[in-house]
Coordinates of C-alpha atoms in Angstrom, one line a residue:
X1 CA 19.7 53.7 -62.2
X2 CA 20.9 51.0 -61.1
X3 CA 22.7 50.0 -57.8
X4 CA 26.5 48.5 -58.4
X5 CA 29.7 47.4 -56.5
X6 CA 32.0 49.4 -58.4
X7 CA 35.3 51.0 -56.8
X8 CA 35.4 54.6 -57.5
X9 CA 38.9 54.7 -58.2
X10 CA 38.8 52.0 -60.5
X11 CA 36.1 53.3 -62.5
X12 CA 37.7 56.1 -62.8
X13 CA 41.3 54.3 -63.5
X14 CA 39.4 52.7 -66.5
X15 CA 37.5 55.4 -67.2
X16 CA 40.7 57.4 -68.1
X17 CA 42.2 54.5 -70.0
X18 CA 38.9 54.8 -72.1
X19 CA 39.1 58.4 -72.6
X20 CA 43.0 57.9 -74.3
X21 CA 42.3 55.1 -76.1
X22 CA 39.5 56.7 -77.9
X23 CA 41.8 59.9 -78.6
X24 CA 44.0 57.9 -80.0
X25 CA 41.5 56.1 -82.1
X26 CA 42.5 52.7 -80.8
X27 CA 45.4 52.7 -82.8
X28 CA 48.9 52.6 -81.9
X29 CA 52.5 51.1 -81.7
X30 CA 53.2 47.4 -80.3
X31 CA 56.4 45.8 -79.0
X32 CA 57.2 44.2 -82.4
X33 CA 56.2 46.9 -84.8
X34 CA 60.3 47.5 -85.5
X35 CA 60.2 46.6 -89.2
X36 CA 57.5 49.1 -89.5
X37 CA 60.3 51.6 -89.2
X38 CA 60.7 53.2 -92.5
X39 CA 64.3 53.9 -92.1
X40 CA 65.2 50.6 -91.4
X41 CA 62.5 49.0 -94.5
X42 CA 64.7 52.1 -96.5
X43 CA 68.3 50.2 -95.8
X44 CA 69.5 46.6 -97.1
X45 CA 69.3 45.5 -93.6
X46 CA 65.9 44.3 -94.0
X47 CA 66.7 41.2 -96.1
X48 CA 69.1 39.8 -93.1
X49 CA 67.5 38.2 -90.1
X50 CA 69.7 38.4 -88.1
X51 CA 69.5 42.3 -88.7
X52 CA 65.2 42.0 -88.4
X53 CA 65.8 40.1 -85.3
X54 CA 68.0 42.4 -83.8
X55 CA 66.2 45.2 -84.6
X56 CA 62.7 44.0 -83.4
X57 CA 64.3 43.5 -79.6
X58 CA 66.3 46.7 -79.9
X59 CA 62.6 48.3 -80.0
X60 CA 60.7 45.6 -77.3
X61 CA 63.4 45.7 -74.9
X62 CA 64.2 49.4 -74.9
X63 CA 63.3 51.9 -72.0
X64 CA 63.0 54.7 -74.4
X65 CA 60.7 54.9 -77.5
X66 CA 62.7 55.4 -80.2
X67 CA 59.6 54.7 -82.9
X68 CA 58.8 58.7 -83.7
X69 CA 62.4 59.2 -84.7
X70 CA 62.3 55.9 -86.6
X71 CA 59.6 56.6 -88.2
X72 CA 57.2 53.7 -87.0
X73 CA 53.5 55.2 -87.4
X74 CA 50.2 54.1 -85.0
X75 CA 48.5 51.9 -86.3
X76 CA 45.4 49.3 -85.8
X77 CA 46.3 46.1 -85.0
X78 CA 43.5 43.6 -85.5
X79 CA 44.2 41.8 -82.4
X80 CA 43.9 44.9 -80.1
X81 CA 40.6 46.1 -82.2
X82 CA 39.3 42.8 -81.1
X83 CA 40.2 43.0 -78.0
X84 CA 38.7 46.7 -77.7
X85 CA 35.2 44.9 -79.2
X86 CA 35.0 42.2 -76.8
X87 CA 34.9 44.9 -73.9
X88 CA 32.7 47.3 -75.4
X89 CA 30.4 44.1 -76.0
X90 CA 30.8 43.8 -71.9
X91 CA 30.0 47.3 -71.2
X92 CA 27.1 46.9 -73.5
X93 CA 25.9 44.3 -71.6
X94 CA 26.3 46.3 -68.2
X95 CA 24.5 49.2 -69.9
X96 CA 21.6 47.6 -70.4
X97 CA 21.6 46.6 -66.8
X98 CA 20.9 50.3 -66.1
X99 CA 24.8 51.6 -65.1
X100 CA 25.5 54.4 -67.2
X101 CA 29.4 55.1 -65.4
X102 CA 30.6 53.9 -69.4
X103 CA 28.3 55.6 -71.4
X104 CA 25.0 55.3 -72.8
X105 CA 23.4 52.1 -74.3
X106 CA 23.2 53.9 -77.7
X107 CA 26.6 55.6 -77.5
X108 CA 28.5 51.9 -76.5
X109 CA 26.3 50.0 -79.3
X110 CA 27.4 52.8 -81.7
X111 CA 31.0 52.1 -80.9
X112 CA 30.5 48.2 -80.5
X113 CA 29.2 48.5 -84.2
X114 CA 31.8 50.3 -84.9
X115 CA 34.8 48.3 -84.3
X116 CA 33.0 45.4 -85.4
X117 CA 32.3 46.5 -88.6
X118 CA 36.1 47.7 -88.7
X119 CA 37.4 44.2 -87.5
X120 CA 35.5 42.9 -90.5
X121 CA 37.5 45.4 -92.9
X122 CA 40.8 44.2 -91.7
X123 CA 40.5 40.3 -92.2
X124 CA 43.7 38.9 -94.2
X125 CA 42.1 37.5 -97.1
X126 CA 42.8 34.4 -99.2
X127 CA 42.2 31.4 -96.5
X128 CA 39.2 29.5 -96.2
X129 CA 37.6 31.7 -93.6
X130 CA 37.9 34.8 -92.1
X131 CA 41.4 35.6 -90.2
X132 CA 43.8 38.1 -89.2
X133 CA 47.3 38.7 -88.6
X134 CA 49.6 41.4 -87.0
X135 CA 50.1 45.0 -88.9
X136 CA 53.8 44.5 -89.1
X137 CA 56.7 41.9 -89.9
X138 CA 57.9 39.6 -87.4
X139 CA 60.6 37.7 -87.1
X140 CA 60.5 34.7 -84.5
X141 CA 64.1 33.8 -83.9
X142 CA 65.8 33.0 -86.8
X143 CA 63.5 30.2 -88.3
X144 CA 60.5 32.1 -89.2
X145 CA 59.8 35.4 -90.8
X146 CA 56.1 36.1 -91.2
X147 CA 55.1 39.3 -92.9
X148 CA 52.9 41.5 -92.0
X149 CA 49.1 40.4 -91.7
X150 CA 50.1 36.4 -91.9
X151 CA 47.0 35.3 -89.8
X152 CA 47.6 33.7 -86.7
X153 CA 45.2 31.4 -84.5
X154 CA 45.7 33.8 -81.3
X155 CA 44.4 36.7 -83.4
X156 CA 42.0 34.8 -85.2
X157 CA 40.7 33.6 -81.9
X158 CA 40.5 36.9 -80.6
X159 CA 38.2 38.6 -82.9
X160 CA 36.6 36.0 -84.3
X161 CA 35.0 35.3 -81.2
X162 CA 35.0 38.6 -80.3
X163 CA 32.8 39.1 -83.8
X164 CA 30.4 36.0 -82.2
X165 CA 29.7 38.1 -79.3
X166 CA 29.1 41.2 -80.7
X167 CA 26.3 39.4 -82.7
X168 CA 24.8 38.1 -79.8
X169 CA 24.7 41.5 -78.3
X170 CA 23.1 43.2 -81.7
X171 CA 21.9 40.7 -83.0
X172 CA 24.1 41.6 -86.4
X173 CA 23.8 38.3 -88.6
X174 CA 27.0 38.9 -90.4
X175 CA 29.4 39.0 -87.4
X176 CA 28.0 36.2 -86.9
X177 CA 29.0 34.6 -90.1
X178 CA 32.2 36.2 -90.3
X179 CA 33.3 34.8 -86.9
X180 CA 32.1 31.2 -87.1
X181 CA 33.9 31.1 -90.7
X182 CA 37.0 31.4 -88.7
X183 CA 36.8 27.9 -88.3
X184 CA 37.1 26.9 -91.5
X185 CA 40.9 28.9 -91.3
X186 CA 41.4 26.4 -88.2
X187 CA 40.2 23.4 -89.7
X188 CA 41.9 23.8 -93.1
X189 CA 44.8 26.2 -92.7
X190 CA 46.4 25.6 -90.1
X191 CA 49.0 22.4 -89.9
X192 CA 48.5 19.8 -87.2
X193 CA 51.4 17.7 -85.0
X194 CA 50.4 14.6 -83.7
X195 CA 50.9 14.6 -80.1
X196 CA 50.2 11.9 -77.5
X197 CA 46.8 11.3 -78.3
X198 CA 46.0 14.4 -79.7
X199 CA 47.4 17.1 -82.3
X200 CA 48.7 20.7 -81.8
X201 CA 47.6 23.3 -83.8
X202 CA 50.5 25.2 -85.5
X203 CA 50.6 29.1 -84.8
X204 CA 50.0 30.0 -88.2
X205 CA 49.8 28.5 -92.1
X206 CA 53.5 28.1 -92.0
X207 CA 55.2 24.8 -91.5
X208 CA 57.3 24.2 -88.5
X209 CA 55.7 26.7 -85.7
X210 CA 54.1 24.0 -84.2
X211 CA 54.6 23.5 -80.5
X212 CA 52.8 25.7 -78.7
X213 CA 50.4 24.8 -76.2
X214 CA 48.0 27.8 -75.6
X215 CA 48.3 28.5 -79.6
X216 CA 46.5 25.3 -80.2
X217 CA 44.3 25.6 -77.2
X218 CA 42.9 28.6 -78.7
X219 CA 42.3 26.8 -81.9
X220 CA 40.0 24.3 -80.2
X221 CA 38.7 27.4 -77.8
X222 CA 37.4 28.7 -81.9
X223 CA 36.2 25.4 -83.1
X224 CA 34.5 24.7 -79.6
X225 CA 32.4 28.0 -80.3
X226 CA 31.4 27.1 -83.8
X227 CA 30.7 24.0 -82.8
X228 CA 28.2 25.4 -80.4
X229 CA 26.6 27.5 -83.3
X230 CA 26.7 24.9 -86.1
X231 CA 26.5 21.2 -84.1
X232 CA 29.4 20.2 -86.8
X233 CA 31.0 17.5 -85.7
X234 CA 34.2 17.6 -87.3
X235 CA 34.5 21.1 -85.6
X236 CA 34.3 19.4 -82.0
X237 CA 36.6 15.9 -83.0
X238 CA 39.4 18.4 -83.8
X239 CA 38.6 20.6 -80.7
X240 CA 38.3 17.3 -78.7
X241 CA 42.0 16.5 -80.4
X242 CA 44.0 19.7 -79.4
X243 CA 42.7 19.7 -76.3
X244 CA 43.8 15.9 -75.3
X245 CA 47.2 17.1 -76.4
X246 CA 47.3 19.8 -74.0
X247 CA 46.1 17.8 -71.1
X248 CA 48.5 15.1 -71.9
X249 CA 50.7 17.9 -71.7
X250 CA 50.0 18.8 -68.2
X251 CA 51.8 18.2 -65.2
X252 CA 50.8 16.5 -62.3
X253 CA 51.1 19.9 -59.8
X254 CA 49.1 21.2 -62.8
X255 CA 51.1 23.1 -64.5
X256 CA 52.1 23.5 -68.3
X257 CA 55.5 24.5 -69.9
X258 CA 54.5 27.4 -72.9
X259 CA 56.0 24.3 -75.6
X260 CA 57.8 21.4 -76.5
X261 CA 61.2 22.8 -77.6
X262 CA 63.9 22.7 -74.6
X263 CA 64.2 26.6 -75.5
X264 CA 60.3 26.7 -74.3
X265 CA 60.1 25.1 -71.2
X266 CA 59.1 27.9 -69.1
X267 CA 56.0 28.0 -66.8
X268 CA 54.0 31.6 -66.9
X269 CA 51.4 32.9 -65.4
X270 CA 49.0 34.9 -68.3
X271 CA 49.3 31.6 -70.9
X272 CA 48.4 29.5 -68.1
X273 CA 45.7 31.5 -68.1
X274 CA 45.3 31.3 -71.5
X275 CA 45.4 27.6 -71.6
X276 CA 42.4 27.8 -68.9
X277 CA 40.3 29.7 -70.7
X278 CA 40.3 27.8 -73.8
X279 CA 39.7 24.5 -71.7
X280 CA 36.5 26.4 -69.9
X281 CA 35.1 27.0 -73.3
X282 CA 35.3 23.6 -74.6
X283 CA 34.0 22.6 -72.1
X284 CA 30.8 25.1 -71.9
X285 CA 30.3 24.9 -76.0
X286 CA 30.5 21.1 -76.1
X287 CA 29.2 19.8 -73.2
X288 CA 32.4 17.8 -72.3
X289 CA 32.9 17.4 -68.5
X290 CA 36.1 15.0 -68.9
X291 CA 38.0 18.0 -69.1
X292 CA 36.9 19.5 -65.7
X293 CA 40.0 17.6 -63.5
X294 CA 42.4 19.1 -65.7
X295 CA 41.0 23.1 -65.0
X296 CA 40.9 22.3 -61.4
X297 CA 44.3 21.5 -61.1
X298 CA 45.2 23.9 -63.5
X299 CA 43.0 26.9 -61.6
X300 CA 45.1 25.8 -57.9
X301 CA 48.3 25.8 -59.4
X302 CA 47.7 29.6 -61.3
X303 CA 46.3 30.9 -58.0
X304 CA 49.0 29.5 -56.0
X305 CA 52.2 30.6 -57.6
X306 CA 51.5 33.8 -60.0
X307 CA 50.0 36.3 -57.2
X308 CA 51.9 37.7 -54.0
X309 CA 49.7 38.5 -50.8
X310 CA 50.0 42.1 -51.8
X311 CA 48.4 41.9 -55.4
X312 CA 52.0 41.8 -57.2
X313 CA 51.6 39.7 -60.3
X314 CA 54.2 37.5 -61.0
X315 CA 55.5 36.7 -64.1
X316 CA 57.2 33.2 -63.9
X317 CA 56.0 30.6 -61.1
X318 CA 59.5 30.6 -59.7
X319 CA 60.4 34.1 -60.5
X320 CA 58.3 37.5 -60.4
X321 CA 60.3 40.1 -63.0
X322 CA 59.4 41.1 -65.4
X323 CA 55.9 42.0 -64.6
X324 CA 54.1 42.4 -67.6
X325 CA 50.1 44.0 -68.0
X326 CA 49.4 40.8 -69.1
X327 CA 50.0 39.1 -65.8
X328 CA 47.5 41.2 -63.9
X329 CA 45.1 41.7 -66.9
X330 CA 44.8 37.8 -67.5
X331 CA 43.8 37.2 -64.1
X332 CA 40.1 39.0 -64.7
X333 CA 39.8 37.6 -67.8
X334 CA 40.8 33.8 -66.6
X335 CA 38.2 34.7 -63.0
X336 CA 35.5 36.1 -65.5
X337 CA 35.7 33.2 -68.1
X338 CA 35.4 30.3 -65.1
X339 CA 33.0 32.0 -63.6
X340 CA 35.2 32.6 -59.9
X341 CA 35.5 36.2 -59.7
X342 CA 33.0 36.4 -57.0
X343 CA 34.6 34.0 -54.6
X344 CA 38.4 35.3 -55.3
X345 CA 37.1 39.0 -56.0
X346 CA 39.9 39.7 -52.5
X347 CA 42.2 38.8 -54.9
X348 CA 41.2 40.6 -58.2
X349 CA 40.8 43.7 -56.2
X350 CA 44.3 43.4 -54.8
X351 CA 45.8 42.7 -57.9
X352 CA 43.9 45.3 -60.4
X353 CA 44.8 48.2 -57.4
X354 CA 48.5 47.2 -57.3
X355 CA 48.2 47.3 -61.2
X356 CA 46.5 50.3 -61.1
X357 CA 49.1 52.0 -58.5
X358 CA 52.1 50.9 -60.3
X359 CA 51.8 50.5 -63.8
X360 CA 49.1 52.7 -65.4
X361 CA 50.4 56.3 -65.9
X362 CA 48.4 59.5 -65.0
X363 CA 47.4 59.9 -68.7
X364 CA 45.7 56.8 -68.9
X365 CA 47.7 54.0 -70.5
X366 CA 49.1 51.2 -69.0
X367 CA 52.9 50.5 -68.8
X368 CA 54.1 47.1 -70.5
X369 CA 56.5 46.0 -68.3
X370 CA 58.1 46.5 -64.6
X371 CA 61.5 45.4 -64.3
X372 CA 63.7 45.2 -61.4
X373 CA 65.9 48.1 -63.1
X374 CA 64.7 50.5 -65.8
X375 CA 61.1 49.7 -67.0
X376 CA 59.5 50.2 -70.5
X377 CA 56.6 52.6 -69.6
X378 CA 55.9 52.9 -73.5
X379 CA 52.0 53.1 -74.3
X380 CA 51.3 50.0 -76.5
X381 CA 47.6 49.8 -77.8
X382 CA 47.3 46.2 -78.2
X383 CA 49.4 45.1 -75.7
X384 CA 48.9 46.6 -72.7
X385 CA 46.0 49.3 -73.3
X386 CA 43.8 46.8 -75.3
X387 CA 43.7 44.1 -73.0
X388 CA 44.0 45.6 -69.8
X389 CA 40.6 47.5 -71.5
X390 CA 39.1 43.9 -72.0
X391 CA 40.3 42.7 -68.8
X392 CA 38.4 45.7 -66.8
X393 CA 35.2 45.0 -68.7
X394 CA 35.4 41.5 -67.6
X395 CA 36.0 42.3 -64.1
X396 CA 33.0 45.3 -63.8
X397 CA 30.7 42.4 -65.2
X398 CA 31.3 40.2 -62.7
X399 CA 31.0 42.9 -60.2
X400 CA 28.1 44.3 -61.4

């Protein structure tokens, strides 16, 4: 067997979160599954927004879970099934190494094929390539109401790429296809807003959600992947497009606000991380060095104001509550994808044994946020079990 550097009590911190989210079949409730409730979908309220609105941060904000009395089932939600694919894929990969802590190589391909194959089945149907939405209605303020499996480029980007590298790990031709045709839905479906000497990607096929940095970023982090695959060039030119945007966007101490709108001009630490990530892959699947500057400065100022010398995650640059999984869990995923979790591994350790210590309860999942009063310490599968899953995988890679 193989020799790794594995902490025992993290193994078996993610062994447990492994163990639940297999009981529970990877399915689950989210922080904006309200209007899944069927009391409330029984009632008139559901036609008024400001009702839906109210209603979906009654559930996200509330200490207690109110969803079994409501009558809010668990559920799949694609973006956490990807999610849960992309770090079987990793412990596939580790497998083969010869570490057998995660299971066998048969027994993760069997569930890497698994969730694939059920990824696939849950694509929204109807665009010009494969994509995928949430399993619930959402209402973003009061402007946009998007129903239930409206794709979106953040979870288009995370399981059509999460589809890309299951095929390279099986060798499976059609999640291959499936996940490159994702681009298409980029390319064609999604509307773009001129920007400095780019174009943002909008979040979604509606009109109007259009200023979101990290949204777009992950459109180009798609199209940068295809591009790799397919050498199309129109695939890159857009890619090259959203990300000059976002680099015009950035500020000299490298930060980047989440949008344009005044009512978005926050600085946080896990779409920073977002925002490096997608950079890193254009720049790996294209071949473009310009953008290297711009994840330098970007990588110091993440490091340097998200992360306390005891491991706490902060959640704001200039603030540390609310402290949500994703902080923590971003930070593997951000060291993994730029290839620096070896030379800050001090601080990944720090922060995934804080995380570990404070916000993952003793049956397994993680909590979704830490507050300065009461917490919510309500298991959510995509949120918090899905990607702090991922995140692990990323980290045990590296480690490996």
């Amino acid at each position: 067997m193989a020799v790794h550097k594995f902490n025992s009590k993290t193994v078996e911190s993610f062994l447990i979160l492994k163990s639940y989210c297999e009981e529970e079949s990877f399915a689950g409730w989210d922080p904006y599954d309200g209007l899944n409730s069927k009391i409330f979908s029984a009632t008139p309220l559901k036609n008024w927004d400001l009702a839906r609105l109210a209603w979906i941060q009654g559930f996200k904000r509330s200490p207690i879970n109110f969803r079994k009395l409501l009558l809010v089932p668990k559920e799949h939600n694609a973006m956490g099934i990807g999610l849960f694919l992309s770090g079987y894929c990793n412990l596939l990969e580790i497998a083969r190494k010869g570490v057998n802590d995660f299971g066998t190589i048969q027994e993760i391909e069997n569930q890497t094929r698994e969730l694939a194959d059920l990824l696939i089945q849950m694509k929204t149907t109807g665009y010009s390539g494969a994509c995928w939405g949430y399993n619930f209605d959402w209402q973003a303020r009061r402007l946009f109401l998007f129903p239930a499996y409206t794709p979106t480029v953040v979870a288009t980007t995370f399981c059509a790429s999460a589809l890309v590298r299951a095929y390279e790990l099986t060798g499976e031709k059609r999640y291959l296809e499936e996940g490159l045709s994702s681009c298409e839905f980029v390319k064609n479906d999604l509307n773009r807003t001129p920007y400095q000497n780019g174009h943002i990607f909008s979040y979604s096929p509606f009109n109007g959600n259009n200023t979101v940095f990290n949204a777009s970023l992950k459109g180009a982090k798609l199209l940068s992947l295809g591009y790799h695959y397919t050498k199309n060039q129109e695939y890159k030119d857009l890619a090259k497009s959203a990300v000059n945007a976002a680099i015009s966007a950035q500020a000299a101490d490298g930060s980047w606000v989440y949008g344009m709108l005044p009512v978005q001009s926050w600085i946080d630490s896990f779409h920073t991380g977002f925002n490096l990530d997608a950079l890193e892959f254009y720049k790996k699947y294209t071949g473009d060095q310009g953008v290297q500057k711009a994840i330098d400065k970007g990588f110091d100022f993440y490091l340097n104001h998200f992360f306390l010398k005891d491991g706490t995650p902060k959640y704001y640059h200039n603030k540390t509550y609310p402290i949500d999984i994703h902080c923590p869990g971003q930070l593997l995923v951000t060291l993994s994808t730029l290839g620096k979790t070896q030379e800050n591994k001090v601080l990944a350790e720090k922060v995934l044994s804080w995380t570990i210590e404070n916000m993952q309860d003793k049956k397994g999942y993680f909590y979704y946020q830490l507050k300065k009063g009461i917490s919510s310490k309500i298991s959510y599968m995509r949120w918090s079990n899905a990607f702090m899953f991922h995140a692990m995988t990323c980290y045990f890679k590296d480690i490996n």
